[in-house]
Each structure stands twice: as C-alpha cells, then as structure tokens.
Short mmCIF file of C-alpha atoms in Angstrom, two decimals:
data_model
loop_
_atom_site.label_atom_id
_atom_site.label_comp_id
_atom_site.label_asym_id
_atom_site.label_seq_id
_atom_site.Cartn_x
_atom_site.Cartn_y
_atom_site.Cartn_z
CA MET A 1 65.49 83.08 -145.01
CA ALA A 2 64.69 84.80 -141.96
CA ALA A 3 66.68 88.06 -142.98
CA ALA A 4 65.55 88.13 -146.57
CA THR A 5 61.46 88.41 -145.16
CA LEU A 6 62.46 91.08 -142.54
CA PHE A 7 63.92 93.75 -145.70
CA HIS A 8 60.75 92.84 -147.71
CA THR A 9 58.70 93.37 -144.95
CA THR A 10 60.41 96.40 -143.75
CA ARG A 11 60.15 97.84 -147.66
CA LEU A 12 56.40 97.74 -147.70
CA ALA A 13 56.26 99.35 -144.41
CA GLY A 14 58.42 101.78 -144.93
CA ARG A 15 55.65 102.29 -148.32
CA LEU A 16 52.37 102.09 -146.88
CA TYR A 17 53.77 104.11 -144.19
CA SER A 18 51.51 108.11 -144.04
CA PRO A 19 50.09 109.59 -141.43
CA ARG A 20 46.49 107.67 -142.75
CA ARG A 21 47.74 104.71 -142.55
CA LYS A 22 49.66 104.65 -139.09
CA GLU A 23 47.25 101.88 -138.35
CA ARG A 24 48.24 99.53 -141.36
CA LEU A 25 51.97 99.82 -140.76
CA TYR A 26 51.37 98.55 -136.69
CA ASP A 27 49.75 95.37 -138.18
CA VAL A 28 52.48 95.08 -140.28
CA ILE A 29 55.60 94.80 -137.66
CA ALA A 30 53.36 92.52 -135.15
CA MET A 31 52.53 90.95 -138.42
CA SER A 32 56.49 90.54 -139.44
CA THR A 33 57.74 89.74 -135.43
CA THR A 34 55.46 86.85 -134.80
CA LEU A 35 56.53 85.29 -139.10
CA PHE A 36 60.17 86.24 -137.64
CA GLY A 37 59.66 84.34 -134.36
CA TYR A 38 57.93 81.25 -136.19
CA ILE A 39 61.08 80.58 -138.15
CA LEU A 40 63.29 80.87 -135.61
CA CYS A 41 61.71 78.25 -133.72
CA ILE A 42 61.30 75.85 -136.96
CA LYS A 43 64.95 76.61 -136.97
CA MET A 44 65.75 75.47 -133.62
CA ASN A 45 64.10 72.63 -134.02
CA HIS A 46 66.01 71.44 -136.57
CA ASN A 47 69.43 72.32 -136.09
CA ARG A 48 68.19 70.24 -132.37
CA ARG A 49 67.72 66.67 -134.22
CA TYR A 50 71.39 66.65 -134.29
CA TRP A 51 72.66 66.25 -130.87
CA SER A 52 73.95 62.72 -130.69
CA PRO A 53 72.85 60.63 -128.01
CA GLU A 54 76.11 61.13 -126.70
CA GLN A 55 76.45 64.76 -126.11
CA GLU A 56 72.81 64.80 -124.02
CA SER A 57 73.86 61.66 -121.88
CA HIS A 58 77.61 63.75 -121.15
CA ARG A 59 75.34 67.36 -120.92
CA SER A 60 72.58 65.53 -118.31
CA HIS A 61 75.88 63.09 -116.78
CA THR A 62 77.58 67.04 -115.43
CA TRP A 63 73.84 68.68 -114.26
CA LYS A 64 73.41 66.40 -112.54
CA ARG A 65 77.89 66.78 -111.35
CA ARG A 66 77.71 70.51 -110.96
CA ARG A 67 74.04 69.82 -108.63
CA ARG A 68 75.61 67.63 -107.08
CA SER A 69 78.80 69.53 -105.18
CA GLN A 70 76.88 71.90 -104.42
CA SER A 71 74.53 69.27 -101.61
CA ARG A 72 77.77 68.15 -100.44
CA ASP A 73 78.44 71.87 -100.20
CA ARG A 74 75.87 72.59 -98.01
CA ASN A 75 76.55 69.72 -95.92
CA ASP A 76 79.97 70.51 -95.10
CA ARG A 77 78.20 74.09 -94.11
CA GLY A 78 75.89 72.73 -91.55
CA HIS A 79 72.89 73.49 -94.30
CA HIS A 80 70.68 71.88 -93.27
CA GLN A 81 68.49 71.47 -90.43
CA HIS A 82 69.94 68.49 -88.21
CA SER A 83 66.68 65.72 -88.73
CA TRP A 84 67.93 63.69 -85.70
CA GLU A 85 66.50 65.87 -83.70
CA THR A 86 63.05 65.42 -84.13
CA GLN A 87 63.43 62.61 -81.33
CA ARG A 88 65.84 64.91 -79.15
CA ARG A 89 65.42 65.65 -75.89
CA SER A 90 64.45 68.96 -75.14
CA ARG A 91 65.41 70.67 -72.15
CA SER A 92 63.78 74.03 -73.46
CA ARG A 93 59.79 75.59 -72.48
CA SER A 94 57.50 75.74 -74.39
CA HIS A 95 56.58 80.10 -74.56
CA ASP A 96 53.13 79.58 -73.09
CA ARG A 97 53.92 78.26 -69.70
CA ASP A 98 51.37 76.98 -69.40
CA SER A 99 52.55 73.59 -67.88
CA ASP A 100 55.71 73.45 -65.50
CA HIS A 101 55.39 69.71 -65.88
CA ARG A 102 55.35 69.33 -69.25
CA ARG A 103 58.42 71.95 -69.99
CA ARG A 104 59.78 69.69 -67.10
CA HIS A 105 59.27 66.35 -69.34
CA GLU A 106 58.55 67.86 -73.48
CA ARG A 107 61.84 68.10 -75.22
CA ARG A 108 62.16 69.84 -78.41
CA PRO A 109 63.93 69.68 -81.18
CA SER A 110 66.93 71.81 -80.90
CA ASP A 111 68.33 70.88 -77.60
CA ARG A 112 71.08 69.32 -78.95
CA SER A 113 71.71 71.47 -82.01
CA GLU A 114 75.38 72.85 -79.80
CA ASP A 115 76.93 70.21 -79.19
CA VAL A 116 80.58 69.71 -80.34
CA GLY A 117 82.12 66.42 -81.73
CA SER A 118 80.26 62.88 -82.24
CA CYS A 119 79.31 60.25 -80.04
CA TYR A 120 78.72 56.78 -79.80
CA ASP A 121 74.77 56.94 -78.44
CA ASP A 122 73.38 59.92 -79.39
CA GLY A 123 69.03 60.62 -79.53
CA TYR A 124 67.91 59.76 -82.60
CA SER A 125 65.55 60.31 -85.40
CA THR A 126 64.47 60.43 -88.67
CA ARG A 127 65.90 62.98 -91.68
CA SER A 128 63.49 66.24 -91.39
CA HIS A 129 60.96 66.85 -94.06
CA HIS A 130 61.16 68.97 -97.31
CA ARG A 131 58.04 70.60 -98.72
CA GLN A 132 55.39 68.91 -100.04
CA HIS A 133 54.50 69.25 -103.19
CA SER A 134 51.90 67.61 -105.16
CA ARG A 135 51.59 64.15 -106.31
CA ASP A 136 51.27 64.89 -109.88
CA GLN A 137 54.45 67.21 -109.92
CA ASP A 138 56.50 64.21 -108.19
CA ARG A 139 55.14 61.42 -110.49
CA PRO A 140 57.82 62.57 -112.97
CA ARG A 141 60.37 62.80 -111.18
CA THR A 142 61.02 60.22 -109.12
CA LYS A 143 63.63 59.03 -110.72
CA ARG A 144 65.71 62.10 -110.86
CA ARG A 145 65.10 62.34 -107.87
CA HIS A 146 65.83 59.69 -106.80
CA GLN A 147 69.49 60.29 -108.80
CA HIS A 148 70.53 63.04 -108.01
CA ARG A 149 70.26 61.88 -104.10
CA CYS A 150 72.63 58.86 -103.91
CA ARG A 151 75.47 58.42 -104.31
CA LYS A 152 77.46 55.69 -105.44
CA ARG A 153 80.65 53.82 -105.39
CA LYS A 154 82.55 52.14 -106.10
CA THR A 155 86.19 52.80 -104.31
CA ARG A 156 87.83 49.50 -102.42
CA SER A 157 88.35 50.48 -98.44
CA CYS A 158 90.72 51.08 -96.82
CA SER A 159 90.86 49.15 -92.84
CA SER A 160 92.64 49.53 -89.34
CA THR A 161 93.83 45.65 -89.71
CA SER A 162 96.24 44.41 -92.17
CA SER A 163 94.13 41.31 -92.50
CA ARG A 164 91.18 42.93 -94.57
CA SER A 165 90.70 42.85 -98.52
CA HIS A 166 88.13 44.06 -100.31
CA GLN A 167 84.29 43.22 -100.11
CA SER A 168 83.57 39.98 -102.60
CA SER A 169 81.16 40.50 -105.17
CA LYS A 170 78.42 38.44 -103.31
CA ARG A 171 78.32 41.10 -101.09
CA GLY A 172 79.85 43.81 -103.13
CA LYS A 173 77.78 45.69 -103.81
CA SER A 174 77.40 49.33 -104.77
CA VAL A 175 77.21 51.92 -101.82
CA GLU A 176 74.73 54.40 -101.37
CA ASP A 177 74.92 57.02 -99.54
CA ASP A 178 71.59 59.54 -99.15
CA LYS A 179 72.36 63.20 -99.65
CA GLU A 180 72.79 63.94 -96.02
CA GLY A 181 76.12 61.48 -96.53
CA HIS A 182 74.87 58.66 -94.08
CA LEU A 183 74.99 55.40 -95.40
CA VAL A 184 72.79 53.58 -97.14
CA CYS A 185 73.08 50.35 -95.33
CA ARG A 186 69.74 48.10 -94.04
CA THR A 187 69.72 44.47 -91.83
CA GLY A 188 72.02 41.64 -93.93
CA ASP A 189 74.93 44.25 -95.17
CA TRP A 190 78.55 43.59 -95.16
CA LEU A 191 81.65 45.75 -94.37
CA GLN A 192 84.27 44.80 -94.68
CA GLU A 193 84.12 40.58 -94.96
CA ARG A 194 83.38 40.67 -91.49
CA TYR A 195 81.40 42.75 -90.30
CA GLU A 196 76.99 41.69 -90.73
CA ILE A 197 74.86 44.07 -89.68
CA VAL A 198 72.05 42.85 -87.93
CA GLY A 199 69.66 46.14 -86.47
CA GLY A 200 69.77 49.18 -86.14
CA LEU A 201 70.44 50.98 -82.39
CA GLY A 202 69.91 54.59 -83.27
CA GLU A 203 70.84 57.99 -85.58
CA GLY A 204 72.65 61.40 -85.01
CA THR A 205 74.27 64.81 -87.02
CA PHE A 206 77.12 62.02 -86.64
CA GLY A 207 76.12 59.63 -88.38
CA LYS A 208 74.13 56.34 -86.85
CA VAL A 209 75.18 52.97 -84.85
CA VAL A 210 74.58 49.18 -86.37
CA GLU A 211 74.49 46.65 -84.47
CA CYS A 212 77.03 43.91 -85.83
CA MET A 213 77.67 40.31 -85.84
CA ASP A 214 81.96 39.81 -85.95
CA HIS A 215 82.09 36.28 -87.60
CA ASN A 216 86.11 36.80 -86.36
CA SER A 217 85.36 37.19 -82.89
CA SER A 218 82.99 34.04 -82.43
CA LYS A 219 80.03 35.54 -83.86
CA SER A 220 79.80 38.33 -81.33
CA ARG A 221 77.84 40.74 -81.26
CA ILE A 222 79.40 44.20 -81.29
CA ALA A 223 78.14 47.89 -81.79
CA LEU A 224 79.43 49.91 -85.43
CA LYS A 225 79.28 53.52 -85.03
CA ILE A 226 78.61 54.83 -89.16
CA ILE A 227 79.55 58.63 -89.82
CA ARG A 228 78.41 61.02 -92.63
CA ASN A 229 80.75 60.34 -95.38
CA VAL A 230 80.69 64.07 -94.98
CA GLY A 231 84.77 66.34 -94.85
CA LYS A 232 84.08 67.56 -91.00
CA TYR A 233 82.33 64.55 -89.49
CA ARG A 234 85.90 61.72 -90.39
CA GLU A 235 87.76 65.34 -89.36
CA ALA A 236 86.15 64.56 -85.92
CA ALA A 237 86.00 60.56 -85.96
CA GLN A 238 90.15 61.17 -86.92
CA LEU A 239 90.22 62.77 -83.09
CA GLU A 240 88.13 60.65 -81.54
CA ILE A 241 89.83 57.53 -82.53
CA ASN A 242 93.72 59.13 -81.83
CA VAL A 243 91.42 59.08 -78.03
CA LEU A 244 90.00 55.82 -77.29
CA LYS A 245 93.43 54.52 -79.11
CA LYS A 246 95.34 56.53 -76.20
CA ILE A 247 92.74 55.08 -73.68
CA ARG A 248 92.85 51.33 -74.96
CA GLU A 249 96.30 51.56 -74.73
CA LYS A 250 96.55 52.29 -71.15
CA ASP A 251 92.96 51.17 -69.99
CA LYS A 252 93.33 47.29 -71.43
CA GLU A 253 91.57 45.77 -68.56
CA ASN A 254 88.63 48.25 -68.61
CA LYS A 255 88.25 48.89 -65.20
CA PHE A 256 88.13 53.20 -65.69
CA MET A 257 84.82 53.41 -67.91
CA CYS A 258 85.77 54.58 -70.44
CA VAL A 259 84.33 52.82 -73.44
CA LEU A 260 86.69 50.40 -75.57
CA MET A 261 86.75 50.56 -79.32
CA SER A 262 87.79 47.52 -80.81
CA ASP A 263 88.33 48.03 -84.94
CA TRP A 264 87.80 51.18 -86.88
CA PHE A 265 88.84 50.75 -91.27
CA ASN A 266 87.45 53.65 -92.90
CA PHE A 267 84.65 51.93 -95.72
CA HIS A 268 83.85 53.90 -99.28
CA GLY A 269 84.26 57.58 -97.08
CA HIS A 270 82.81 56.55 -93.85
CA VAL A 271 84.88 56.03 -90.48
CA CYS A 272 83.89 53.33 -88.57
CA ILE A 273 84.49 52.05 -85.08
CA ALA A 274 83.42 49.36 -83.61
CA PHE A 275 83.20 49.43 -79.93
CA GLU A 276 81.90 46.96 -77.28
CA LEU A 277 78.22 46.85 -77.05
CA LEU A 278 76.68 48.39 -73.86
CA GLY A 279 72.78 48.68 -73.42
CA LYS A 280 70.78 51.58 -73.38
CA ASN A 281 72.00 55.67 -71.77
CA THR A 282 70.72 56.74 -68.94
CA PHE A 283 68.74 59.81 -70.85
CA GLU A 284 67.25 56.88 -72.16
CA PHE A 285 66.56 54.01 -69.49
CA LEU A 286 64.93 57.34 -67.88
CA LYS A 287 62.38 58.64 -71.03
CA GLU A 288 61.03 55.44 -71.00
CA ASN A 289 61.02 55.36 -67.72
CA ASN A 290 58.22 58.54 -67.46
CA PHE A 291 61.04 61.12 -65.72
CA VAL A 292 61.41 58.34 -62.73
CA PRO A 293 64.08 59.21 -60.80
CA TYR A 294 67.24 57.02 -59.51
CA PRO A 295 66.94 55.91 -56.82
CA LEU A 296 69.67 57.23 -54.43
CA SER A 297 71.01 54.41 -53.96
CA HIS A 298 72.17 54.11 -58.42
CA ILE A 299 72.89 57.89 -58.68
CA ARG A 300 75.37 56.69 -55.41
CA HIS A 301 77.24 54.08 -57.76
CA MET A 302 77.11 55.95 -60.60
CA ALA A 303 78.44 59.12 -59.13
CA TYR A 304 80.69 57.16 -57.68
CA GLN A 305 82.10 55.79 -61.88
CA LEU A 306 81.56 58.90 -63.22
CA CYS A 307 84.39 59.82 -60.86
CA GLN A 308 86.42 57.78 -61.05
CA ALA A 309 86.44 57.30 -65.24
CA LEU A 310 86.69 61.45 -65.60
CA SER A 311 89.29 61.68 -62.44
CA PHE A 312 91.36 58.95 -64.75
CA LEU A 313 91.22 61.31 -67.58
CA HIS A 314 92.47 64.19 -65.76
CA ASP A 315 95.16 62.71 -64.61
CA ASN A 316 96.30 62.18 -67.66
CA ARG A 317 95.72 65.32 -69.00
CA LEU A 318 92.69 65.04 -70.72
CA THR A 319 89.34 66.96 -70.66
CA HIS A 320 86.13 65.00 -71.80
CA THR A 321 83.67 68.98 -72.48
CA ASP A 322 80.56 66.89 -73.33
CA LEU A 323 78.90 64.95 -70.27
CA LYS A 324 75.46 64.72 -69.90
CA PRO A 325 73.63 61.79 -69.00
CA GLU A 326 72.98 60.21 -73.27
CA ASN A 327 76.62 60.38 -72.98
CA ILE A 328 77.06 57.60 -69.91
CA LEU A 329 75.41 54.56 -70.78
CA PHE A 330 74.44 50.79 -68.95
CA VAL A 331 76.63 48.40 -69.87
CA ASN A 332 72.98 45.94 -69.34
CA SER A 333 70.00 47.50 -69.10
CA ALA A 334 67.63 44.96 -67.78
CA PHE A 335 65.07 46.26 -65.24
CA ASN A 336 62.80 44.62 -62.12
CA THR A 337 59.18 46.46 -63.09
CA LEU A 338 58.04 47.20 -59.69
CA TYR A 339 54.87 48.87 -58.94
CA ASN A 340 54.64 52.08 -57.12
CA GLU A 341 51.48 52.43 -54.14
CA ARG A 342 53.16 56.43 -53.35
CA LYS A 343 52.88 57.12 -56.62
CA LYS A 344 50.43 54.43 -57.74
CA CYS A 345 52.38 54.04 -60.97
CA GLU A 346 54.18 51.08 -61.76
CA GLU A 347 59.10 52.20 -62.60
CA ARG A 348 61.53 50.46 -63.49
CA VAL A 349 64.04 49.41 -61.64
CA LEU A 350 67.21 49.03 -62.75
CA LYS A 351 69.43 45.18 -62.21
CA ASN A 352 72.42 46.37 -62.36
CA SER A 353 73.73 49.92 -61.83
CA ASN A 354 77.13 49.78 -64.06
CA ILE A 355 78.31 52.60 -66.60
CA ARG A 356 80.52 53.90 -69.51
CA VAL A 357 81.61 57.16 -70.39
CA ALA A 358 81.41 57.30 -73.88
CA ASP A 359 81.18 59.93 -76.98
CA PHE A 360 85.38 61.33 -76.93
CA GLY A 361 84.64 63.72 -80.36
CA SER A 362 84.93 66.40 -78.34
CA ALA A 363 87.32 65.46 -75.41
CA THR A 364 91.16 67.87 -75.35
CA PHE A 365 94.24 67.25 -73.94
CA ASP A 366 95.77 70.09 -72.11
CA HIS A 367 98.68 71.05 -74.75
CA GLU A 368 96.40 71.34 -77.52
CA HIS A 369 93.77 73.80 -79.00
CA HIS A 370 90.52 75.12 -76.27
CA THR A 371 88.02 76.08 -78.38
CA THR A 372 85.70 78.84 -76.98
CA ILE A 373 82.47 76.99 -76.60
CA VAL A 374 82.36 73.37 -75.01
CA ALA A 375 79.16 71.37 -73.61
CA THR A 376 75.81 71.56 -74.78
CA ARG A 377 73.77 73.95 -73.24
CA HIS A 378 72.30 72.59 -69.82
CA TYR A 379 75.91 71.10 -68.79
CA ARG A 380 77.95 74.49 -70.18
CA PRO A 381 79.61 76.23 -66.58
CA PRO A 382 80.16 80.11 -66.18
CA GLU A 383 84.07 79.93 -67.04
CA VAL A 384 82.41 78.70 -70.65
CA ILE A 385 79.51 81.35 -71.11
CA LEU A 386 81.69 83.97 -69.86
CA GLU A 387 84.27 83.23 -72.35
CA VAL A 388 86.89 83.30 -69.45
CA GLY A 389 88.54 79.92 -69.93
CA TRP A 390 88.20 76.38 -69.26
CA ALA A 391 89.73 73.16 -67.58
CA GLN A 392 89.22 70.36 -66.20
CA PRO A 393 86.98 71.70 -63.60
CA CYS A 394 83.96 72.13 -66.68
CA ASP A 395 84.05 68.31 -66.53
CA VAL A 396 83.70 68.26 -62.56
CA TRP A 397 80.27 71.25 -63.18
CA GLY A 398 78.50 68.20 -66.46
CA ILE A 399 79.17 65.60 -63.31
CA GLY A 400 76.58 68.02 -60.86
CA CYS A 401 74.02 68.52 -64.01
CA ILE A 402 74.02 65.54 -64.24
CA LEU A 403 73.91 63.89 -60.73
CA PHE A 404 70.71 66.39 -60.28
CA GLU A 405 69.32 65.32 -62.96
CA TYR A 406 69.24 61.68 -61.87
CA TYR A 407 68.37 62.76 -58.97
CA ARG A 408 65.37 64.85 -59.92
CA GLY A 409 64.17 63.36 -63.29
CA PHE A 410 64.35 67.01 -64.94
CA THR A 411 67.38 69.46 -66.15
CA LEU A 412 68.79 71.92 -63.90
CA PHE A 413 69.07 74.99 -66.12
CA GLN A 414 66.26 74.49 -68.70
CA THR A 415 67.29 77.18 -70.87
CA HIS A 416 68.35 78.30 -74.78
CA GLU A 417 69.73 81.37 -74.07
CA ASN A 418 73.00 83.07 -71.71
CA ARG A 419 71.45 85.54 -70.15
CA GLU A 420 69.20 83.79 -68.67
CA HIS A 421 71.57 80.79 -67.45
CA LEU A 422 73.28 82.93 -66.08
CA VAL A 423 70.01 84.41 -63.92
CA MET A 424 68.92 80.64 -63.41
CA MET A 425 72.81 80.06 -61.60
CA GLU A 426 72.05 83.02 -59.44
CA LYS A 427 68.65 82.07 -58.24
CA PHE A 428 69.84 78.79 -57.63
CA LEU A 429 73.71 79.19 -56.31
CA GLY A 430 73.93 82.33 -55.51
CA PRO A 431 75.51 85.79 -57.13
CA LEU A 432 78.31 85.26 -59.22
CA PRO A 433 81.27 86.58 -58.33
CA SER A 434 82.76 89.57 -58.82
CA ARG A 435 86.35 88.28 -60.05
CA MET A 436 84.67 87.12 -62.70
CA ILE A 437 82.20 90.01 -63.77
CA ARG A 438 85.54 92.11 -64.24
CA LYS A 439 87.16 89.12 -66.60
CA THR A 440 84.74 88.63 -69.18
CA ARG A 441 84.32 90.30 -72.25
CA LYS A 442 80.44 89.67 -71.99
CA GLN A 443 80.12 92.89 -70.91
CA LYS A 444 76.73 93.55 -72.29
CA TYR A 445 75.52 90.44 -70.19
CA PHE A 446 76.06 93.48 -67.22
CA HIS A 447 75.97 96.86 -65.72
CA LYS A 448 77.46 97.98 -62.93
CA GLY A 449 78.01 94.61 -61.77
CA LYS A 450 74.95 93.33 -61.67
CA LEU A 451 73.73 91.14 -65.02
CA ILE A 452 70.52 93.16 -66.70
CA TRP A 453 67.42 91.34 -66.21
CA ASP A 454 63.73 92.51 -66.81
CA GLU A 455 61.67 90.47 -64.04
CA THR A 456 57.66 91.89 -65.64
CA THR A 457 58.90 89.91 -68.86
CA SER A 458 57.21 86.63 -68.90
CA ASP A 459 60.93 85.09 -68.95
CA GLY A 460 61.46 86.56 -65.69
CA LYS A 461 58.52 85.90 -64.60
CA TYR A 462 59.16 82.23 -65.39
CA VAL A 463 62.62 82.42 -63.89
CA THR A 464 61.43 83.50 -60.81
CA GLU A 465 58.72 81.30 -59.78
CA ASN A 466 60.39 77.82 -60.34
CA CYS A 467 64.02 78.63 -60.01
CA HIS A 468 64.93 78.48 -56.04
CA PRO A 469 68.10 77.69 -53.98
CA LEU A 470 69.58 74.42 -54.29
CA GLU A 471 68.56 72.89 -51.11
CA THR A 472 64.80 73.85 -52.22
CA TYR A 473 65.19 70.49 -54.75
CA MET A 474 66.55 68.17 -51.61
CA LEU A 475 63.14 65.33 -51.46
CA GLN A 476 63.98 64.16 -48.20
CA ASN A 477 66.50 65.43 -44.83
CA SER A 478 67.93 62.75 -44.51
CA LEU A 479 71.58 62.41 -44.23
CA GLU A 480 72.42 60.25 -47.31
CA HIS A 481 70.26 63.61 -49.14
CA MET A 482 72.26 66.46 -47.93
CA GLN A 483 75.03 64.84 -48.01
CA LEU A 484 74.63 64.32 -51.80
CA PHE A 485 74.11 68.36 -52.33
CA ASP A 486 76.23 68.96 -49.59
CA LEU A 487 78.63 67.04 -53.31
CA LEU A 488 76.65 68.85 -55.69
CA LYS A 489 77.57 72.43 -54.94
CA ARG A 490 80.65 71.83 -54.38
CA MET A 491 80.39 70.27 -57.81
CA LEU A 492 78.48 73.30 -58.79
CA SER A 493 80.71 75.75 -57.51
CA TYR A 494 81.74 78.77 -59.23
CA GLU A 495 85.12 79.24 -59.13
CA PRO A 496 87.16 76.22 -61.63
CA SER A 497 90.21 77.15 -58.67
CA MET A 498 87.17 76.41 -55.82
CA ARG A 499 85.52 73.75 -57.21
CA ILE A 500 86.41 70.72 -56.06
CA THR A 501 88.30 68.47 -57.55
CA LEU A 502 87.52 64.29 -58.85
CA HIS A 503 89.69 63.17 -56.60
CA GLU A 504 88.53 64.95 -53.43
CA ALA A 505 84.88 64.19 -54.07
CA LEU A 506 85.52 60.30 -54.43
CA SER A 507 86.63 61.40 -50.92
CA HIS A 508 83.65 62.19 -50.25
CA PRO A 509 80.67 61.40 -47.30
CA PHE A 510 78.77 61.32 -49.66
CA PHE A 511 80.63 57.51 -51.57
CA SER A 512 80.63 56.01 -47.52
CA GLY A 513 77.06 54.37 -48.24
CA LEU A 514 78.73 51.88 -51.34
CA THR A 515 79.16 48.53 -50.21
CA GLN A 516 82.44 46.38 -50.44
CA GLU A 517 81.72 45.67 -54.07
CA GLU A 518 80.53 48.02 -55.62
CA ARG A 519 84.47 50.01 -54.17
CA ALA A 520 85.75 46.72 -55.80
CA LEU A 521 84.80 47.67 -59.51
CA CYS A 522 86.13 51.06 -59.20
CA PRO A 523 90.26 51.06 -58.86
CA ARG A 524 91.19 54.19 -56.93
CA SER A 525 93.66 55.94 -59.89
CA SER A 526 96.03 56.46 -62.28
CA ASN A 527 98.88 58.10 -63.16
CA ARG A 528 99.33 56.81 -66.52
CA ASP A 529 99.63 59.80 -69.25
CA LEU A 530 97.78 59.02 -72.28
CA SER A 531 98.91 62.74 -74.01
CA ARG A 532 102.71 60.63 -74.93
#
C-alpha cells in the first residue's frame, strides 16, 4: 500500500513539474513524505500487537541481566567511589590551611582508599549517593531500579564445617546483594543455621562486620566479617583466611595478641569470617575522646604488645604490611570518665589497655611475591615510596608512626603525595641517605641528590611552618618521655638495615616501666614457622 501511494505521488509530481509550478511540487513532495510516514507507523503498531507476553518478558529479562553484568564489571574494576570513605578518618590538610587544629583533626574521605586488602575493623560509613533527579522522574522507575540493583540467589552455601546443612525454610529467605555486592542483611537474620545477627559493627570497602550470636557455642557473641560478593575481595579474603589458619595453628592459646579466627564459610558468594568479639579500635577510641592523647603508661603497654605480636609474626617469616591504629583493637574498650583540670574538659581513660592486632588481608610471607606498594599512606616507609624493596622492617616504621599518633593525638605525616611525604620526612628526621637516592627509580623527585621542592608554594609554606625536628614534639623533658622518643627515632630510621628490630625494641629502656602483670601478659618470643 505504501509503495503504491508513493508511486502515484511520484507520477503526479512529474506531471506537475514545470518552472512555474516549482513551489507546488515541493508541497506535493512534503505531503507524500508525511503520508508515507503515517502509513509506516500504522504498520509498526499493527505488528506490535502480535508480540507475545513470553517474548516481552524474555526481552525485559535479557536487558536487565545485561545491565547487571555491566554493573558487576564496574565493581570489579573499582569504577565506583568507595562509600565507606565518608566517615573514615582523613589525614589530609584543607587547601585553605587556615587552621592547623582543623587540619590535624578533620578527616577527609579519600585517605584510606589506597589501602590494600581488607580489614577487621576499618572505618565505616554509608554508601556514596548518586546524583538525584526530580521526584517525578524517580517515582515510576522505583520498582525497576530496585530489581536492577538487587540480585537474588537461592544457591546453597558452602562451609568449612562439615556438620553444617543448608538453611531451613523458616530461615531460608532469598539472599539479596546491593549494587556494590554487599550482602543485604538485617537484625534477626540467620546464617548457616548457626549465626544470628544481633547488630551491626560497621562497613567498609571489603564488606561489613556484624555482631552475631553463635547458637552452637552457648549463644556467645562473635564478630562476623562478611566480604562483598566481588571476585577480587573474595580472593583477598581467602589469602587472609590462609594466614589466620596458620596463626591459629601456632598460637592456640592466643598469647601473641593476634586476632583469632574461630570459623569461616562461604554464604552465597560471600566469604564470612568469624572472629572473637573485641572492643573499639584504637583510632575510634581516640576520635571519640576528641583526639586527646593516650596516657604514657597506656602507650608503653600497647607498644610492648605491638612489638610482641609483630615479633611473633616476623619470627615466622610473615610481614603484616598494613599496620595502622584502625587495625589495632582493644580487647575491652570500657573506660572511666575523668575531668581534666588543665584542659578544662572531660576525658575518657581506658580501664584495660590490652590489644589485638587485626587485618591480615595484606600479610605477606617472605617467600611470596612482594607487591611494589604496601601500607596506608601515612604509615608508609621511605623504602616503599622510593621503590627500593621492602621487608619486615616496614612494620617497624609503621609502629613508630602509630606510637607518635598515640602520644600526640594526630598523625606524623599528614600528606597524600610522595614528594611532599619525603620532604616531611627530611623535616622531621633529617636528610635522606644518598645510597637510597642513588638506588631509587624515582629520580624525578631529585636533582643532584637533593629533593626538588618549592618552599614558596602553599604546600611548601605549610611544610615549613608545621614540620619540625621530631624532638620538638616531646610534651615533657622527663626521662620516660625521652626514652620514648629515642625508641621512635630508632624505629623511624631511613635505612631498613639500620632500623631497630622488634627483638631489640623489647629490650629498650622505655619498657623498664612496665609492671610485672603487664609483662606477664606477653610471652617473650616464638621460633615456630607459620609458613610451613
């Protein structure tokens, strides 16, 4: 019909064509084009009536499945912004540099995005928000968007415990993940017919940590780390599980202050790791106490335990690589509140300073491949920044940075850039060794053996005004404060080979002030090899 109409219209146009009838020809062509389009639309609507409901359902399902796979690919590539960063501690300075106090205590989101691996008690927050559209646009798409973002699976889960069975119909609700691969779970949900969720402990890039009641163990409380259903996080979790198994085999009595794994299993693609339930991490307690530094007696005890725990790992050819206050947890973070007459404010004072070292997602055995970059920025040693090779001494540098933070309430190196980081090191600790400068591949930072740095810029002025020799940060000139700073200087030695070992640190005079009870909590050493 359409072809016939076009044919007759063309003939009519040919008859009407003449120089004086040119305008009439254009009108006829426009009319024929409009008529042809109208007929074509009628034909398409007629054909659409015969699209079966089954075909429409299949077409919609195929589109949603394609969209889901693209979203999952974006997650695997790390395309999204990590949402946990909104409450994470920020170690950066504000660009206006108006207030040094605000720079020291405000925490910006991007600080921990460099972290490698997962952690037991990292910073937590809500997820990042997408750009909001108008309410009228959002309302009709609500159902479709929910279906697009949630994946439901009814597959059976795997477990490391042979006696486990799949969930009963009463508790076997369909499992949902959000768009980032986090397990959607609520208080009262059960996992493996054993763990009942009683509350949340936090959320991070790796997944989330929830508090559970273990019904197979007299309803004791445990912390359950639920890894995101994303391939790279599952792989990192399996590496962490391997390390935790070795630690559990060699430290059955939990004498070496490393967090203990009690169980692990795979729940619908989510690796779940059960730990002993501990208190707050040392940064969280510091933050809630308005960054009031820890008492020197607590710093001494925590430092001694850190040296014992890391010495145990180093003796067994294992390097933690990601030491920071967030990865050190109190066994019990109960406290007393006292009024500080000098500062005219209330302070929290811990009742018990016993700690546990957590987050072995980045731990590396000596015989394993050593990645180029390790450690969170603010605790990263110079050998990692200069890429001259790292080993167990990088943990010692991290302990030194942590102890300074406990002592003053703020980080030692408040930076996010390599060149500035190196300049700060020179301001605090003196010039970098010429051997490390010659050896590094990062020659772009140097000219004739000196760091390239402009002190007239805003960054240069900040470093000049706020970074001074380490000794100037000492709060008192008493013997025990001097002993602490002597230990810090030995831990923050540039050359890894010249840096104090943890066995040597345990004999440092700073620890002579420990009580017999504090020493008794920490056995001296272990020669057992975890790598076998």
